[in-house]
Amino acid sequence: MIEAYLDRLGVRPTEPSVADLFALHRAHVERVPYENIEIYRGRPPGIDPAESLGWITRGRGGYCYQLNGAFATLLTQLGYAVTWHVGGVHTASEPVGATGNHLALTVSGLPSPECPDGVWFVDAGLGDALYEPLPVRPGIYRQGPFEYALEPSKVVEDGWHFAHAADASFTGMDFGPVADGVQTFAANHAYLSTSPESGFTRVLTIQRRDADGADILRGCQVIRHAAGGKTVREVSGQAEWLAEVARFGLRLDGINPNTLWAKVLADHEAWLASQKSEVP
């Protein structure tokens, strides 16, 4: 299965190195989208890394627990020293801290001039965020059109805070505590993947990074973040929407496209109606 995983990434690493870690990370966020299609359909997959590996090798993606769980497994199999961390993604209106709604990773033992300690923040599960690993040291980092910050967390002891770029899909993420395997996230996954209050059950989203920015399909909206700013447009119908899904490289084997599109459209129209009702 590891060979099939590497086939999808299109990378053939040799031995653990900074260069290969960066190549693997770039390939992962370019070719394995962040997506919640099965959660949105009411059929959430589990977060055991073996199951997530299976989804990825069959042409699908996932969200943080699945993407980072699988990526951590791949890196470990390739000889990297990987640590799982309890993280907490937040928006401006939410409390910060290692809430457990995110699995973050670090890779150690790879010193370089920009990272003398050899510890790297690695994350293939943040959607429109990291394109390449960041040194786990305070600083401002630019990747394509986005400027990030990494600094010691103010609320997590011995932890770190990642600040996302302005006008992105979330504000930041605190991480620090070492996770005791995938079971650490079981309760959070159950809530995020089944609760009617969870954004993952209410809106379909697909996200992918590249060297120049990020693409997002959110409901019926196509969003592009690039050097020129953020553009948002609505798809004109089912054929265009399915073409956008295909552009992310996702295979929807076993999914009725008519049923999926009908749900996406109905939810989008309900959201538009709610926005109009809120206008004074």
PDB file of C-alpha atoms in Angstrom:
ATOM      1  CA  MET A   1       0.000   0.000   0.000  1.00  0.00           C
ATOM      2  CA  ILE A   2       2.934   2.348   0.649  1.00  0.00           C
ATOM      3  CA  GLU A   3       4.037   1.865  -2.960  1.00  0.00           C
ATOM      4  CA  ALA A   4       0.554   2.771  -4.203  1.00  0.00           C
ATOM      5  CA  TYR A   5       0.601   5.824  -1.923  1.00  0.00           C
ATOM      6  CA  LEU A   6       3.917   6.963  -3.396  1.00  0.00           C
ATOM      7  CA  ASP A   7       2.560   6.322  -6.886  1.00  0.00           C
ATOM      8  CA  ARG A   8      -0.254   8.770  -6.202  1.00  0.00           C
ATOM      9  CA  LEU A   9       2.197  11.349  -4.871  1.00  0.00           C
ATOM     10  CA  GLY A  10       4.520  10.837  -7.823  1.00  0.00           C
ATOM     11  CA  VAL A  11       7.565  10.980  -5.527  1.00  0.00           C
ATOM     12  CA  ARG A  12      10.259   8.356  -5.036  1.00  0.00           C
ATOM     13  CA  PRO A  13      12.229   9.363  -1.923  1.00  0.00           C
ATOM     14  CA  THR A  14      15.545   7.790  -1.019  1.00  0.00           C
ATOM     15  CA  GLU A  15      16.554   8.227   2.629  1.00  0.00           C
ATOM     16  CA  PRO A  16      15.155  10.750   5.136  1.00  0.00           C
ATOM     17  CA  SER A  17      16.283  14.258   4.223  1.00  0.00           C
ATOM     18  CA  VAL A  18      14.994  17.806   4.304  1.00  0.00           C
ATOM     19  CA  ALA A  19      14.765  17.853   0.508  1.00  0.00           C
ATOM     20  CA  ASP A  20      12.688  14.664   0.349  1.00  0.00           C
ATOM     21  CA  LEU A  21      10.465  15.742   3.244  1.00  0.00           C
ATOM     22  CA  PHE A  22       9.672  18.956   1.380  1.00  0.00           C
ATOM     23  CA  ALA A  23       9.041  17.053  -1.859  1.00  0.00           C
ATOM     24  CA  LEU A  24       6.679  14.621  -0.134  1.00  0.00           C
ATOM     25  CA  HIS A  25       4.798  17.445   1.596  1.00  0.00           C
ATOM     26  CA  ARG A  26       4.381  19.473  -1.603  1.00  0.00           C
ATOM     27  CA  ALA A  27       3.184  16.425  -3.520  1.00  0.00           C
ATOM     28  CA  HIS A  28       0.716  15.486  -0.779  1.00  0.00           C
ATOM     29  CA  VAL A  29      -1.053  18.846  -0.576  1.00  0.00           C
ATOM     30  CA  GLU A  30      -1.054  19.155  -4.372  1.00  0.00           C
ATOM     31  CA  ARG A  31      -2.399  15.671  -5.153  1.00  0.00           C
ATOM     32  CA  VAL A  32      -4.412  14.515  -2.123  1.00  0.00           C
ATOM     33  CA  PRO A  33      -7.140  17.076  -1.473  1.00  0.00           C
ATOM     34  CA  TYR A  34      -8.593  18.018   1.863  1.00  0.00           C
ATOM     35  CA  GLU A  35     -12.226  16.933   1.456  1.00  0.00           C
ATOM     36  CA  ASN A  36     -15.265  15.909   3.494  1.00  0.00           C
ATOM     37  CA  ILE A  37     -17.471  14.331   0.823  1.00  0.00           C
ATOM     38  CA  GLU A  38     -18.251  11.133   2.754  1.00  0.00           C
ATOM     39  CA  ILE A  39     -18.940  13.047   5.968  1.00  0.00           C
ATOM     40  CA  TYR A  40     -21.247  15.357   4.036  1.00  0.00           C
ATOM     41  CA  ARG A  41     -23.050  12.324   2.562  1.00  0.00           C
ATOM     42  CA  GLY A  42     -23.609  10.919   6.070  1.00  0.00           C
ATOM     43  CA  ARG A  43     -21.152   8.041   5.576  1.00  0.00           C
ATOM     44  CA  PRO A  44     -18.072   9.175   7.522  1.00  0.00           C
ATOM     45  CA  PRO A  45     -14.995   6.963   7.205  1.00  0.00           C
ATOM     46  CA  GLY A  46     -12.996   6.125  10.306  1.00  0.00           C
ATOM     47  CA  ILE A  47      -9.654   7.671  11.197  1.00  0.00           C
ATOM     48  CA  ASP A  48      -7.532   4.559  11.608  1.00  0.00           C
ATOM     49  CA  PRO A  49      -4.458   5.247   9.449  1.00  0.00           C
ATOM     50  CA  ALA A  50      -4.780   1.907   7.619  1.00  0.00           C
ATOM     51  CA  GLU A  51      -8.300   2.862   6.528  1.00  0.00           C
ATOM     52  CA  SER A  52      -7.142   6.337   5.527  1.00  0.00           C
ATOM     53  CA  LEU A  53      -4.301   4.853   3.481  1.00  0.00           C
ATOM     54  CA  GLY A  54      -6.873   2.785   1.629  1.00  0.00           C
ATOM     55  CA  TRP A  55      -8.982   5.826   0.788  1.00  0.00           C
ATOM     56  CA  ILE A  56      -5.967   7.747  -0.476  1.00  0.00           C
ATOM     57  CA  THR A  57      -4.697   4.924  -2.670  1.00  0.00           C
ATOM     58  CA  ARG A  58      -8.195   4.643  -4.176  1.00  0.00           C
ATOM     59  CA  GLY A  59      -8.152   8.264  -5.313  1.00  0.00           C
ATOM     60  CA  ARG A  60      -9.783  10.042  -2.398  1.00  0.00           C
ATOM     61  CA  GLY A  61      -8.660  12.518   0.284  1.00  0.00           C
ATOM     62  CA  GLY A  62      -9.983  13.306   3.741  1.00  0.00           C
ATOM     63  CA  TYR A  63      -9.722  15.796   6.557  1.00  0.00           C
ATOM     64  CA  CYS A  64      -7.003  16.359   9.160  1.00  0.00           C
ATOM     65  CA  TYR A  65      -7.197  13.109  11.142  1.00  0.00           C
ATOM     66  CA  GLN A  66      -7.236  11.056   7.948  1.00  0.00           C
ATOM     67  CA  LEU A  67      -4.712  13.031   5.908  1.00  0.00           C
ATOM     68  CA  ASN A  68      -2.168  13.557   8.672  1.00  0.00           C
ATOM     69  CA  GLY A  69      -2.688  10.077  10.103  1.00  0.00           C
ATOM     70  CA  ALA A  70      -1.922   8.555   6.718  1.00  0.00           C
ATOM     71  CA  PHE A  71       0.946  10.955   6.022  1.00  0.00           C
ATOM     72  CA  ALA A  72       2.509  10.245   9.421  1.00  0.00           C
ATOM     73  CA  THR A  73       2.298   6.524   8.678  1.00  0.00           C
ATOM     74  CA  LEU A  74       3.956   7.011   5.294  1.00  0.00           C
ATOM     75  CA  LEU A  75       6.757   9.137   6.750  1.00  0.00           C
ATOM     76  CA  THR A  76       7.372   6.647   9.552  1.00  0.00           C
ATOM     77  CA  GLN A  77       7.583   3.794   7.064  1.00  0.00           C
ATOM     78  CA  LEU A  78      10.146   5.833   5.115  1.00  0.00           C
ATOM     79  CA  GLY A  79      12.311   6.266   8.225  1.00  0.00           C
ATOM     80  CA  TYR A  80      11.303   9.743   9.458  1.00  0.00           C
ATOM     81  CA  ALA A  81      10.921  10.490  13.173  1.00  0.00           C
ATOM     82  CA  VAL A  82       7.309  11.655  13.401  1.00  0.00           C
ATOM     83  CA  THR A  83       5.409  12.924  16.451  1.00  0.00           C
ATOM     84  CA  TRP A  84       1.626  13.299  16.606  1.00  0.00           C
ATOM     85  CA  HIS A  85       0.349  16.388  18.441  1.00  0.00           C
ATOM     86  CA  VAL A  86      -3.059  17.430  19.748  1.00  0.00           C
ATOM     87  CA  GLY A  87      -3.998  20.648  18.001  1.00  0.00           C
ATOM     88  CA  GLY A  88      -6.833  23.124  17.922  1.00  0.00           C
ATOM     89  CA  VAL A  89      -7.882  25.049  14.815  1.00  0.00           C
ATOM     90  CA  HIS A  90      -9.707  28.269  15.583  1.00  0.00           C
ATOM     91  CA  THR A  91     -11.370  31.222  13.919  1.00  0.00           C
ATOM     92  CA  ALA A  92     -11.460  34.729  15.347  1.00  0.00           C
ATOM     93  CA  SER A  93     -14.647  33.933  17.265  1.00  0.00           C
ATOM     94  CA  GLU A  94     -13.479  30.646  18.805  1.00  0.00           C
ATOM     95  CA  PRO A  95     -11.255  29.982  21.838  1.00  0.00           C
ATOM     96  CA  VAL A  96      -7.705  28.905  21.162  1.00  0.00           C
ATOM     97  CA  GLY A  97      -5.894  25.968  22.665  1.00  0.00           C
ATOM     98  CA  ALA A  98      -5.131  22.319  21.949  1.00  0.00           C
ATOM     99  CA  THR A  99      -8.814  21.436  21.758  1.00  0.00           C
ATOM    100  CA  GLY A 100      -8.303  18.198  19.845  1.00  0.00           C
ATOM    101  CA  ASN A 101     -10.187  19.246  16.719  1.00  0.00           C
ATOM    102  CA  HIS A 102      -6.937  18.863  14.785  1.00  0.00           C
ATOM    103  CA  LEU A 103      -4.056  16.416  14.476  1.00  0.00           C
ATOM    104  CA  ALA A 104      -0.736  18.181  13.866  1.00  0.00           C
ATOM    105  CA  LEU A 105       2.653  16.621  13.138  1.00  0.00           C
ATOM    106  CA  THR A 106       6.297  17.382  13.708  1.00  0.00           C
ATOM    107  CA  VAL A 107       9.280  15.633  12.164  1.00  0.00           C
ATOM    108  CA  SER A 108      12.590  15.711  14.034  1.00  0.00           C
ATOM    109  CA  GLY A 109      16.199  14.820  13.354  1.00  0.00           C
ATOM    110  CA  LEU A 110      16.623  16.871  10.169  1.00  0.00           C
ATOM    111  CA  PRO A 111      18.795  19.917  10.919  1.00  0.00           C
ATOM    112  CA  SER A 112      19.416  22.530   8.249  1.00  0.00           C
ATOM    113  CA  PRO A 113      20.671  26.131   8.194  1.00  0.00           C
ATOM    114  CA  GLU A 114      17.098  27.479   8.513  1.00  0.00           C
ATOM    115  CA  CYS A 115      16.204  24.852  11.135  1.00  0.00           C
ATOM    116  CA  PRO A 116      19.269  24.118  13.311  1.00  0.00           C
ATOM    117  CA  ASP A 117      17.261  22.101  15.835  1.00  0.00           C
ATOM    118  CA  GLY A 118      16.034  19.829  13.060  1.00  0.00           C
ATOM    119  CA  VAL A 119      12.359  19.913  14.123  1.00  0.00           C
ATOM    120  CA  TRP A 120       9.790  20.706  11.413  1.00  0.00           C
ATOM    121  CA  PHE A 121       6.077  21.513  11.582  1.00  0.00           C
ATOM    122  CA  VAL A 122       4.462  19.223   9.010  1.00  0.00           C
ATOM    123  CA  ASP A 123       0.760  19.378   8.150  1.00  0.00           C
ATOM    124  CA  ALA A 124      -1.057  17.963   5.135  1.00  0.00           C
ATOM    125  CA  GLY A 125      -4.434  18.413   6.819  1.00  0.00           C
ATOM    126  CA  LEU A 126      -4.936  22.177   6.959  1.00  0.00           C
ATOM    127  CA  GLY A 127      -6.555  22.623   3.556  1.00  0.00           C
ATOM    128  CA  ASP A 128      -5.489  25.997   2.226  1.00  0.00           C
ATOM    129  CA  ALA A 129      -2.535  26.410   4.618  1.00  0.00           C
ATOM    130  CA  LEU A 130       0.935  24.820   4.502  1.00  0.00           C
ATOM    131  CA  TYR A 131       2.566  24.063   1.167  1.00  0.00           C
ATOM    132  CA  GLU A 132       5.900  23.104   2.711  1.00  0.00           C
ATOM    133  CA  PRO A 133       7.058  22.278   6.267  1.00  0.00           C
ATOM    134  CA  LEU A 134       8.030  25.134   8.598  1.00  0.00           C
ATOM    135  CA  PRO A 135      10.919  25.161  11.086  1.00  0.00           C
ATOM    136  CA  VAL A 136       9.583  24.863  14.629  1.00  0.00           C
ATOM    137  CA  ARG A 137      11.041  28.199  15.673  1.00  0.00           C
ATOM    138  CA  PRO A 138       9.502  31.668  15.924  1.00  0.00           C
ATOM    139  CA  GLY A 139       9.287  33.496  12.647  1.00  0.00           C
ATOM    140  CA  ILE A 140       7.298  34.894   9.745  1.00  0.00           C
ATOM    141  CA  TYR A 141       7.198  32.619   6.721  1.00  0.00           C
ATOM    142  CA  ARG A 142       5.955  33.244   3.188  1.00  0.00           C
ATOM    143  CA  GLN A 143       4.732  30.466   0.929  1.00  0.00           C
ATOM    144  CA  GLY A 144       3.396  31.656  -2.405  1.00  0.00           C
ATOM    145  CA  PRO A 145       0.911  34.486  -1.743  1.00  0.00           C
ATOM    146  CA  PHE A 146       0.445  33.577   1.936  1.00  0.00           C
ATOM    147  CA  GLU A 147       2.313  34.899   4.964  1.00  0.00           C
ATOM    148  CA  TYR A 148       2.289  32.699   8.054  1.00  0.00           C
ATOM    149  CA  ALA A 149       3.619  33.107  11.575  1.00  0.00           C
ATOM    150  CA  LEU A 150       4.824  30.497  14.040  1.00  0.00           C
ATOM    151  CA  GLU A 151       5.340  31.470  17.672  1.00  0.00           C
ATOM    152  CA  PRO A 152       5.173  29.934  21.150  1.00  0.00           C
ATOM    153  CA  SER A 153       1.555  29.392  22.186  1.00  0.00           C
ATOM    154  CA  LYS A 154       0.134  31.720  24.807  1.00  0.00           C
ATOM    155  CA  VAL A 155      -2.321  29.081  26.030  1.00  0.00           C
ATOM    156  CA  VAL A 156      -0.624  25.697  25.529  1.00  0.00           C
ATOM    157  CA  GLU A 157       2.333  24.970  27.791  1.00  0.00           C
ATOM    158  CA  ASP A 158       5.433  24.290  25.687  1.00  0.00           C
ATOM    159  CA  GLY A 159       3.193  24.491  22.631  1.00  0.00           C
ATOM    160  CA  TRP A 160       3.137  26.479  19.437  1.00  0.00           C
ATOM    161  CA  HIS A 161       0.703  28.708  17.602  1.00  0.00           C
ATOM    162  CA  PHE A 162       0.420  28.766  13.823  1.00  0.00           C
ATOM    163  CA  ALA A 163      -1.159  31.950  12.453  1.00  0.00           C
ATOM    164  CA  HIS A 164      -2.740  31.584   9.029  1.00  0.00           C
ATOM    165  CA  ALA A 165      -2.755  34.264   6.362  1.00  0.00           C
ATOM    166  CA  ALA A 166      -5.425  36.956   6.350  1.00  0.00           C
ATOM    167  CA  ASP A 167      -8.707  36.130   4.585  1.00  0.00           C
ATOM    168  CA  ALA A 168      -8.045  32.382   4.729  1.00  0.00           C
ATOM    169  CA  SER A 169     -10.322  29.520   5.780  1.00  0.00           C
ATOM    170  CA  PHE A 170      -9.332  29.745   9.455  1.00  0.00           C
ATOM    171  CA  THR A 171      -7.366  32.066  11.732  1.00  0.00           C
ATOM    172  CA  GLY A 172      -4.833  29.840  13.441  1.00  0.00           C
ATOM    173  CA  MET A 173      -3.983  26.608  15.214  1.00  0.00           C
ATOM    174  CA  ASP A 174      -2.408  25.812  18.584  1.00  0.00           C
ATOM    175  CA  PHE A 175      -0.597  22.525  19.062  1.00  0.00           C
ATOM    176  CA  GLY A 176       1.707  20.931  21.587  1.00  0.00           C
ATOM    177  CA  PRO A 177       0.602  17.917  23.641  1.00  0.00           C
ATOM    178  CA  VAL A 178       1.829  14.607  22.238  1.00  0.00           C
ATOM    179  CA  ALA A 179      -1.097  12.464  21.089  1.00  0.00           C
ATOM    180  CA  ASP A 180      -1.417   8.872  22.262  1.00  0.00           C
ATOM    181  CA  GLY A 181      -2.282   7.515  18.841  1.00  0.00           C
ATOM    182  CA  VAL A 182      -5.436   7.892  16.819  1.00  0.00           C
ATOM    183  CA  GLN A 183      -7.684   7.091  19.790  1.00  0.00           C
ATOM    184  CA  THR A 184      -6.832  10.528  21.186  1.00  0.00           C
ATOM    185  CA  PHE A 185      -9.067  12.033  18.509  1.00  0.00           C
ATOM    186  CA  ALA A 186     -11.937   9.515  18.492  1.00  0.00           C
ATOM    187  CA  ALA A 187     -14.454  11.662  20.397  1.00  0.00           C
ATOM    188  CA  ASN A 188     -13.681  14.779  18.360  1.00  0.00           C
ATOM    189  CA  HIS A 189     -13.958  12.820  15.122  1.00  0.00           C
ATOM    190  CA  ALA A 190     -17.338  11.425  16.176  1.00  0.00           C
ATOM    191  CA  TYR A 191     -18.627  14.946  16.805  1.00  0.00           C
ATOM    192  CA  LEU A 192     -17.104  16.584  13.735  1.00  0.00           C
ATOM    193  CA  SER A 193     -18.252  13.828  11.383  1.00  0.00           C
ATOM    194  CA  THR A 194     -21.803  13.270  12.679  1.00  0.00           C
ATOM    195  CA  SER A 195     -23.120  16.272  14.614  1.00  0.00           C
ATOM    196  CA  PRO A 196     -25.675  18.466  12.814  1.00  0.00           C
ATOM    197  CA  GLU A 197     -23.834  21.411  14.370  1.00  0.00           C
ATOM    198  CA  SER A 198     -20.547  20.522  12.672  1.00  0.00           C
ATOM    199  CA  GLY A 199     -19.579  22.473   9.569  1.00  0.00           C
ATOM    200  CA  PHE A 200     -18.277  19.249   8.049  1.00  0.00           C
ATOM    201  CA  THR A 201     -21.765  17.720   7.971  1.00  0.00           C
ATOM    202  CA  ARG A 202     -23.414  20.879   6.638  1.00  0.00           C
ATOM    203  CA  VAL A 203     -21.208  22.065   3.766  1.00  0.00           C
ATOM    204  CA  LEU A 204     -19.204  20.091   1.226  1.00  0.00           C
ATOM    205  CA  THR A 205     -15.679  21.408   0.829  1.00  0.00           C
ATOM    206  CA  ILE A 206     -12.646  20.404  -1.199  1.00  0.00           C
ATOM    207  CA  GLN A 207      -9.350  22.259  -0.804  1.00  0.00           C
ATOM    208  CA  ARG A 208      -5.935  21.960  -2.388  1.00  0.00           C
ATOM    209  CA  ARG A 209      -2.663  23.891  -2.175  1.00  0.00           C
ATOM    210  CA  ASP A 210      -0.154  24.580  -4.911  1.00  0.00           C
ATOM    211  CA  ALA A 211       2.966  26.687  -5.248  1.00  0.00           C
ATOM    212  CA  ASP A 212       0.987  29.759  -6.300  1.00  0.00           C
ATOM    213  CA  GLY A 213      -1.973  29.603  -3.908  1.00  0.00           C
ATOM    214  CA  ALA A 214      -4.996  27.489  -3.042  1.00  0.00           C
ATOM    215  CA  ASP A 215      -8.188  26.266  -4.697  1.00  0.00           C
ATOM    216  CA  ILE A 216     -11.387  25.680  -2.727  1.00  0.00           C
ATOM    217  CA  LEU A 217     -14.753  24.271  -3.767  1.00  0.00           C
ATOM    218  CA  ARG A 218     -17.229  25.138  -1.024  1.00  0.00           C
ATOM    219  CA  GLY A 219     -20.772  24.112  -1.841  1.00  0.00           C
ATOM    220  CA  CYS A 220     -21.419  25.801  -5.167  1.00  0.00           C
ATOM    221  CA  GLN A 221     -18.653  28.370  -4.786  1.00  0.00           C
ATOM    222  CA  VAL A 222     -15.288  28.113  -6.524  1.00  0.00           C
ATOM    223  CA  ILE A 223     -12.632  30.079  -4.634  1.00  0.00           C
ATOM    224  CA  ARG A 224      -9.078  30.831  -5.678  1.00  0.00           C
ATOM    225  CA  HIS A 225      -6.457  32.423  -3.411  1.00  0.00           C
ATOM    226  CA  ALA A 226      -3.443  33.650  -5.360  1.00  0.00           C
ATOM    227  CA  ALA A 227      -1.020  36.561  -5.606  1.00  0.00           C
ATOM    228  CA  GLY A 228      -3.697  38.780  -7.118  1.00  0.00           C
ATOM    229  CA  GLY A 229      -6.052  38.234  -4.198  1.00  0.00           C
ATOM    230  CA  LYS A 230      -9.136  36.113  -3.608  1.00  0.00           C
ATOM    231  CA  THR A 231     -11.730  35.397  -6.297  1.00  0.00           C
ATOM    232  CA  VAL A 232     -15.121  33.779  -5.709  1.00  0.00           C
ATOM    233  CA  ARG A 233     -17.622  32.600  -8.300  1.00  0.00           C
ATOM    234  CA  GLU A 234     -20.612  30.276  -8.386  1.00  0.00           C
ATOM    235  CA  VAL A 235     -20.861  27.265 -10.660  1.00  0.00           C
ATOM    236  CA  SER A 236     -23.610  27.419 -13.263  1.00  0.00           C
ATOM    237  CA  GLY A 237     -24.909  23.877 -12.944  1.00  0.00           C
ATOM    238  CA  GLN A 238     -24.227  20.202 -12.322  1.00  0.00           C
ATOM    239  CA  ALA A 239     -21.882  19.646 -15.256  1.00  0.00           C
ATOM    240  CA  GLU A 240     -19.630  22.529 -14.239  1.00  0.00           C
ATOM    241  CA  TRP A 241     -19.712  21.455 -10.586  1.00  0.00           C
ATOM    242  CA  LEU A 242     -18.665  17.891 -11.429  1.00  0.00           C
ATOM    243  CA  ALA A 243     -15.917  19.247 -13.657  1.00  0.00           C
ATOM    244  CA  GLU A 244     -14.620  21.270 -10.714  1.00  0.00           C
ATOM    245  CA  VAL A 245     -14.607  18.165  -8.500  1.00  0.00           C
ATOM    246  CA  ALA A 246     -12.686  16.276 -11.184  1.00  0.00           C
ATOM    247  CA  ARG A 247     -10.164  19.119 -11.386  1.00  0.00           C
ATOM    248  CA  PHE A 248      -9.103  18.265  -7.833  1.00  0.00           C
ATOM    249  CA  GLY A 249      -8.169  14.767  -8.993  1.00  0.00           C
ATOM    250  CA  LEU A 250     -10.852  13.019  -6.934  1.00  0.00           C
ATOM    251  CA  ARG A 251     -12.457   9.751  -7.987  1.00  0.00           C
ATOM    252  CA  LEU A 252     -16.094   9.458  -6.935  1.00  0.00           C
ATOM    253  CA  ASP A 253     -16.489   5.724  -7.489  1.00  0.00           C
ATOM    254  CA  GLY A 254     -19.749   4.426  -6.043  1.00  0.00           C
ATOM    255  CA  ILE A 255     -21.292   7.873  -5.607  1.00  0.00           C
ATOM    256  CA  ASN A 256     -24.397   8.890  -7.556  1.00  0.00           C
ATOM    257  CA  PRO A 257     -23.411  12.314  -8.974  1.00  0.00           C
ATOM    258  CA  ASN A 258     -27.047  13.376  -9.424  1.00  0.00           C
ATOM    259  CA  THR A 259     -27.860  12.736  -5.765  1.00  0.00           C
ATOM    260  CA  LEU A 260     -24.721  14.464  -4.537  1.00  0.00           C
ATOM    261  CA  TRP A 261     -25.253  17.521  -6.731  1.00  0.00           C
ATOM    262  CA  ALA A 262     -28.917  17.790  -5.674  1.00  0.00           C
ATOM    263  CA  LYS A 263     -27.896  17.906  -2.001  1.00  0.00           C
ATOM    264  CA  VAL A 264     -25.124  20.453  -2.616  1.00  0.00           C
ATOM    265  CA  LEU A 265     -27.460  22.685  -4.614  1.00  0.00           C
ATOM    266  CA  ALA A 266     -30.287  22.480  -2.081  1.00  0.00           C
ATOM    267  CA  ASP A 267     -27.963  23.343   0.806  1.00  0.00           C
ATOM    268  CA  HIS A 268     -26.435  26.206  -1.174  1.00  0.00           C
ATOM    269  CA  GLU A 269     -29.834  27.662  -2.026  1.00  0.00           C
ATOM    270  CA  ALA A 270     -30.887  27.391   1.630  1.00  0.00           C
ATOM    271  CA  TRP A 271     -27.714  29.227   2.638  1.00  0.00           C
ATOM    272  CA  LEU A 272     -28.362  31.977   0.082  1.00  0.00           C
ATOM    273  CA  ALA A 273     -31.890  32.384   1.412  1.00  0.00           C
ATOM    274  CA  SER A 274     -30.600  32.664   4.979  1.00  0.00           C
ATOM    275  CA  GLN A 275     -28.120  35.346   3.921  1.00  0.00           C
ATOM    276  CA  LYS A 276     -30.903  37.399   2.325  1.00  0.00           C
ATOM    277  CA  SER A 277     -33.073  37.084   5.407  1.00  0.00           C
ATOM    278  CA  GLU A 278     -30.288  38.527   7.546  1.00  0.00           C
ATOM    279  CA  VAL A 279     -30.006  41.692   5.438  1.00  0.00           C
ATOM    280  CA  PRO A 280     -31.842  44.528   7.243  1.00  0.00           C
TER     281      PRO A 280
END
